[in-house]
Structures are given as C-alpha cells and as structure tokens.
CSV table of C-alpha atoms in Angstrom, one decimal:
chain,number,residue,atom,x,y,z
Y,23,MET,CA,-78.7,40.8,-18.9
Y,24,PRO,CA,-80.1,37.2,-19.3
Y,25,GLN,CA,-82.2,39.0,-22.0
Y,26,LEU,CA,-78.9,39.3,-24.1
Y,27,GLY,CA,-77.4,35.8,-23.3
Y,28,TRP,CA,-75.3,37.0,-20.5
Y,29,ARG,CA,-75.5,34.9,-17.2
Y,30,GLU,CA,-74.1,35.6,-14.1
Y,31,ASP,CA,-70.6,33.4,-12.9
Y,32,LEU,CA,-70.9,33.4,-9.4
Y,33,GLY,CA,-67.2,31.9,-9.1
Y,34,TYR,CA,-65.8,35.4,-9.7
Y,35,GLY,CA,-67.8,37.0,-7.4
Y,36,ALA,CA,-66.7,39.3,-4.5
Y,37,ASP,CA,-67.8,41.9,-2.1
Y,38,GLY,CA,-65.6,43.6,0.4
Y,39,LYS,CA,-65.2,47.4,2.1
Y,40,ASP,CA,-62.9,48.4,-1.0
Y,41,GLY,CA,-64.4,46.7,-3.7
Y,42,THR,CA,-66.8,44.3,-5.6
Y,43,ALA,CA,-66.5,41.8,-8.7
Y,44,PHE,CA,-68.6,40.1,-10.6
Y,45,GLY,CA,-68.1,37.5,-13.3
Y,46,PHE,CA,-70.7,37.0,-16.3
Y,47,ARG,CA,-70.3,34.5,-19.1
Y,48,ARG,CA,-71.9,34.2,-22.8
Y,49,GLY,CA,-70.8,31.5,-24.9
Y,50,GLU,CA,-66.9,30.8,-24.5
Y,51,THR,CA,-66.8,34.7,-23.2
Y,52,LEU,CA,-65.7,35.5,-19.7
Y,53,CYS,CA,-65.8,39.0,-18.6
Y,54,ILE,CA,-65.3,39.9,-14.9
Y,55,ALA,CA,-65.9,43.9,-13.8
Y,56,ARG,CA,-64.4,45.1,-10.8
Y,57,ALA,CA,-64.3,48.0,-9.1
Y,58,SER,CA,-62.2,49.3,-6.2
Y,59,TRP,CA,-62.6,52.3,-3.8
Y,60,ASP,CA,-60.9,53.7,-0.9
Y,61,GLY,CA,-62.9,51.8,2.3
Y,62,GLY,CA,-61.9,54.1,4.6
Y,63,ASP,CA,-59.9,53.5,8.1
Y,64,ASP,CA,-61.5,51.4,10.8
Y,65,ALA,CA,-58.6,51.8,13.4
Y,66,ASP,CA,-58.6,55.7,12.5
Y,67,PRO,CA,-62.3,57.2,12.9
Y,68,THR,CA,-60.9,61.0,12.1
Y,69,TYR,CA,-59.8,59.4,8.4
Y,70,VAL,CA,-61.8,60.6,5.7
Y,71,PRO,CA,-61.5,57.9,2.6
Y,72,ASP,CA,-61.0,59.2,-1.0
Y,73,ASP,CA,-64.1,59.7,-2.8
Y,74,ARG,CA,-63.1,58.6,-6.4
Y,75,TYR,CA,-63.1,54.6,-7.7
Y,76,GLU,CA,-61.9,52.9,-10.5
Y,77,LEU,CA,-63.9,50.5,-12.6
Y,78,ARG,CA,-62.1,47.8,-14.7
Y,79,ILE,CA,-63.8,45.3,-16.9
Y,80,GLU,CA,-61.5,42.5,-18.7
Y,81,CYS,CA,-62.7,39.7,-20.9
Y,82,MET,CA,-61.6,36.5,-22.5
Y,83,ARG,CA,-62.9,34.2,-25.0
Y,84,GLY,CA,-62.2,30.3,-24.9
Y,85,ALA,CA,-63.3,30.4,-21.6
Y,86,THR,CA,-65.0,26.9,-20.1
Y,87,ASP,CA,-67.2,26.4,-17.1
C-alpha cells in the first residue's frame, strides 16, 4: 500500500493463535485491521475449531505519531 500513501504502524501490530492486527497510517488517519478466529484448544486434541473468522477495520482522523 505504500504506492497509495499508506505506511504500516508497527505499534499496532499483534499476532497470535486466535487473531492478528495491523495498523496503517496516511497523514492524520490511522486504520487498524483486526482479524480473529477460533484458534482451537491445545488441551483437547479432539476439539474441532469453528472455521468462521471476523475481520474488523476501524479508522480515525486526527491521529498523531
């Protein structure tokens, strides 16, 4: 997305078994994309995780570095 003026803001990045998140900035706009899913159950090898996931993107203006 750099060609469109967006840059990744690593302060908003996270990754884990049940989801991930990324932050992007362009000017004074900050957008955070979060995806979450059922990461399973390490304590139960017979558990079948749900295959659905959720994606949420939120943006705000006036954000500063």
